[in-house]
Amino acid sequence: MGSITFLPINSLRARLLSAEQANALKEKGAIGLACDLIGYDKAYDSVFKNLLGSTIVCDTYDNANLISKKY
């Protein structure tokens, strides 16, 4: 049929970029972290930062690929 995932809010930890990886946000084509580009109820901050806190949104696939290879 399918699958389901339960996320226990009180035990989730944010997954953020390391200091070195954060430099990727300064690269050409990097727009920002996915968790910072969406709106959500701050009660679910740990959920969204766990799922999207290390996902960088880029303007093009080519720029994303270059950043990915560099970092």
Backbone as CSV, one residue per row, in Angstrom:
resi,resn,N_x,N_y,N_z,CA_x,CA_y,CA_z,C_x,C_y,C_z
1,MET,0.817,-1.192,0.000,0.000,0.000,0.000,0.862,1.257,0.000
2,GLY,1.606,1.447,1.032,2.404,2.655,1.176,3.126,2.616,2.496
3,SER,3.664,3.739,2.864,4.359,3.801,4.142,4.015,5.102,4.846
4,ILE,4.298,5.133,6.111,4.022,6.304,6.926,5.220,6.509,7.854
5,THR,5.535,7.752,8.121,6.632,8.074,9.024,6.096,8.952,10.144
6,PHE,6.403,8.592,11.360,6.033,9.403,12.514,7.260,10.177,12.975
7,LEU,7.084,11.456,13.219,8.175,12.298,13.695,7.845,12.797,15.097
8,PRO,8.485,12.249,16.114,8.232,12.695,17.486,8.854,14.083,17.707
9,ILE,8.029,15.090,17.736,8.486,16.480,17.790,9.443,16.734,18.952
10,ASN,9.154,16.165,20.099,9.975,16.464,21.278,11.362,15.834,21.237
11,SER,11.621,14.919,20.307,12.945,14.305,20.256,13.716,14.617,18.970
12,LEU,13.115,15.379,18.074,13.809,15.729,16.833,14.839,16.815,17.080
13,ARG,15.953,16.704,16.412,17.010,17.714,16.480,17.166,18.335,15.098
14,ALA,17.434,19.614,15.077,17.646,20.305,13.805,18.888,19.754,13.129
15,ARG,18.824,19.598,11.834,19.990,19.238,11.029,20.394,20.491,10.283
16,LEU,21.496,21.075,10.678,21.946,22.309,10.066,23.273,22.085,9.358
17,LEU,23.628,23.011,8.513,24.892,22.925,7.803,26.054,23.168,8.756
18,SER,27.177,22.514,8.483,28.389,22.803,9.246,28.887,24.189,8.820
19,ALA,29.852,24.721,9.543,30.400,26.036,9.210,30.959,26.046,7.785
20,GLU,31.646,24.964,7.416,32.200,24.887,6.060,31.089,24.811,5.014
21,GLN,30.082,23.982,5.277,28.974,23.837,4.331,28.176,25.125,4.196
22,ALA,28.109,25.919,5.261,27.357,27.181,5.220,27.946,28.132,4.189
23,ASN,29.227,27.961,3.860,29.835,28.782,2.814,29.177,28.548,1.464
24,ALA,28.542,27.414,1.294,27.855,27.112,0.043,26.732,28.114,-0.226
25,LEU,26.196,28.698,0.824,25.119,29.677,0.659,25.613,30.962,-0.005
26,LYS,26.929,31.160,-0.050,27.515,32.345,-0.678,27.878,32.102,-2.137
27,GLU,27.717,30.876,-2.583,28.076,30.521,-3.957,27.056,31.061,-4.953
28,LYS,27.514,31.245,-6.185,26.645,31.699,-7.262,25.469,30.734,-7.429
29,GLY,24.280,31.260,-7.440,23.091,30.450,-7.665,22.403,29.949,-6.413
30,ALA,23.065,30.035,-5.259,22.429,29.587,-4.012,21.403,30.625,-3.581
31,ILE,20.198,30.175,-3.319,19.114,31.076,-2.909,18.992,31.098,-1.396
32,GLY,19.063,29.950,-0.752,18.962,29.878,0.706,18.607,28.483,1.162
33,LEU,18.467,28.346,2.464,18.059,27.058,3.026,16.554,26.878,2.830
34,ALA,16.169,25.677,2.496,14.758,25.384,2.245,13.893,25.733,3.455
35,CYS,14.375,25.453,4.664,13.570,25.724,5.862,13.372,27.219,6.100
36,ASP,14.236,28.059,5.529,14.098,29.505,5.676,13.238,30.124,4.582
37,LEU,12.948,29.364,3.553,12.213,29.886,2.402,10.729,29.534,2.408
38,ILE,10.313,28.810,3.418,8.904,28.417,3.509,8.305,28.983,4.793
39,GLY,7.012,29.042,4.826,6.319,29.473,6.034,5.728,28.270,6.758
40,TYR,5.818,28.286,8.065,5.249,27.208,8.867,5.066,27.694,10.291
41,ASP,4.236,27.001,11.030,3.998,27.314,12.438,5.269,26.995,13.216
42,LYS,5.795,27.944,13.957,7.055,27.772,14.682,6.994,26.656,15.727
43,ALA,5.820,26.174,16.038,5.697,25.023,16.936,6.336,23.783,16.312
44,TYR,6.466,23.802,14.989,7.041,22.674,14.261,8.444,22.980,13.740
45,ASP,9.112,23.930,14.368,10.448,24.351,13.960,11.424,23.176,13.892
46,SER,11.422,22.325,14.910,12.352,21.192,14.929,12.079,20.222,13.782
47,VAL,10.832,20.065,13.406,10.476,19.163,12.307,11.024,19.699,10.989
48,PHE,10.748,20.972,10.699,11.174,21.523,9.423,12.684,21.689,9.338
49,LYS,13.326,22.033,10.448,14.786,22.143,10.423,15.444,20.769,10.351
50,ASN,14.792,19.745,10.861,15.309,18.391,10.738,15.210,17.920,9.286
51,LEU,14.092,18.210,8.653,13.864,17.739,7.289,14.540,18.605,6.230
52,LEU,14.581,19.930,6.464,15.038,20.849,5.420,16.203,21.744,5.823
53,GLY,16.727,21.567,7.028,17.770,22.455,7.539,19.116,22.331,6.858
54,SER,19.307,21.311,6.064,20.569,21.166,5.335,20.329,21.070,3.827
55,THR,19.147,21.524,3.401,18.803,21.508,1.982,18.937,22.918,1.423
56,ILE,19.835,23.079,0.478,20.057,24.379,-0.145,19.262,24.447,-1.441
57,VAL,18.509,25.516,-1.609,17.748,25.750,-2.828,18.605,26.611,-3.753
58,CYS,18.690,26.196,-5.017,19.491,26.914,-6.006,18.619,27.346,-7.176
59,ASP,19.135,28.300,-7.944,18.352,28.828,-9.059,18.319,27.903,-10.269
60,THR,19.369,27.133,-10.483,19.389,26.213,-11.621,19.993,24.876,-11.198
61,TYR,19.701,23.866,-11.972,20.272,22.547,-11.722,21.792,22.593,-11.856
62,ASP,22.278,23.313,-12.844,23.725,23.385,-13.065,24.441,24.001,-11.870
63,ASN,23.912,25.093,-11.325,24.522,25.704,-10.142,24.441,24.769,-8.938
64,ALA,23.322,24.092,-8.791,23.170,23.134,-7.686,24.199,22.020,-7.812
65,ASN,24.416,21.541,-9.010,25.372,20.473,-9.238,26.803,20.945,-8.917
66,LEU,27.164,22.155,-9.325,28.494,22.698,-9.030,28.709,22.847,-7.527
67,ILE,27.703,23.373,-6.836,27.795,23.545,-5.376,27.905,22.185,-4.708
68,SER,27.116,21.244,-5.158,27.131,19.902,-4.584,28.507,19.248,-4.716
69,LYS,29.123,19.404,-5.858,30.441,18.817,-6.081,31.500,19.499,-5.212
70,LYS,31.351,20.802,-5.002,32.345,21.554,-4.223,32.244,21.258,-2.730
71,TYR,31.024,21.045,-2.238,30.834,20.851,-0.800,30.357,19.445,-0.483
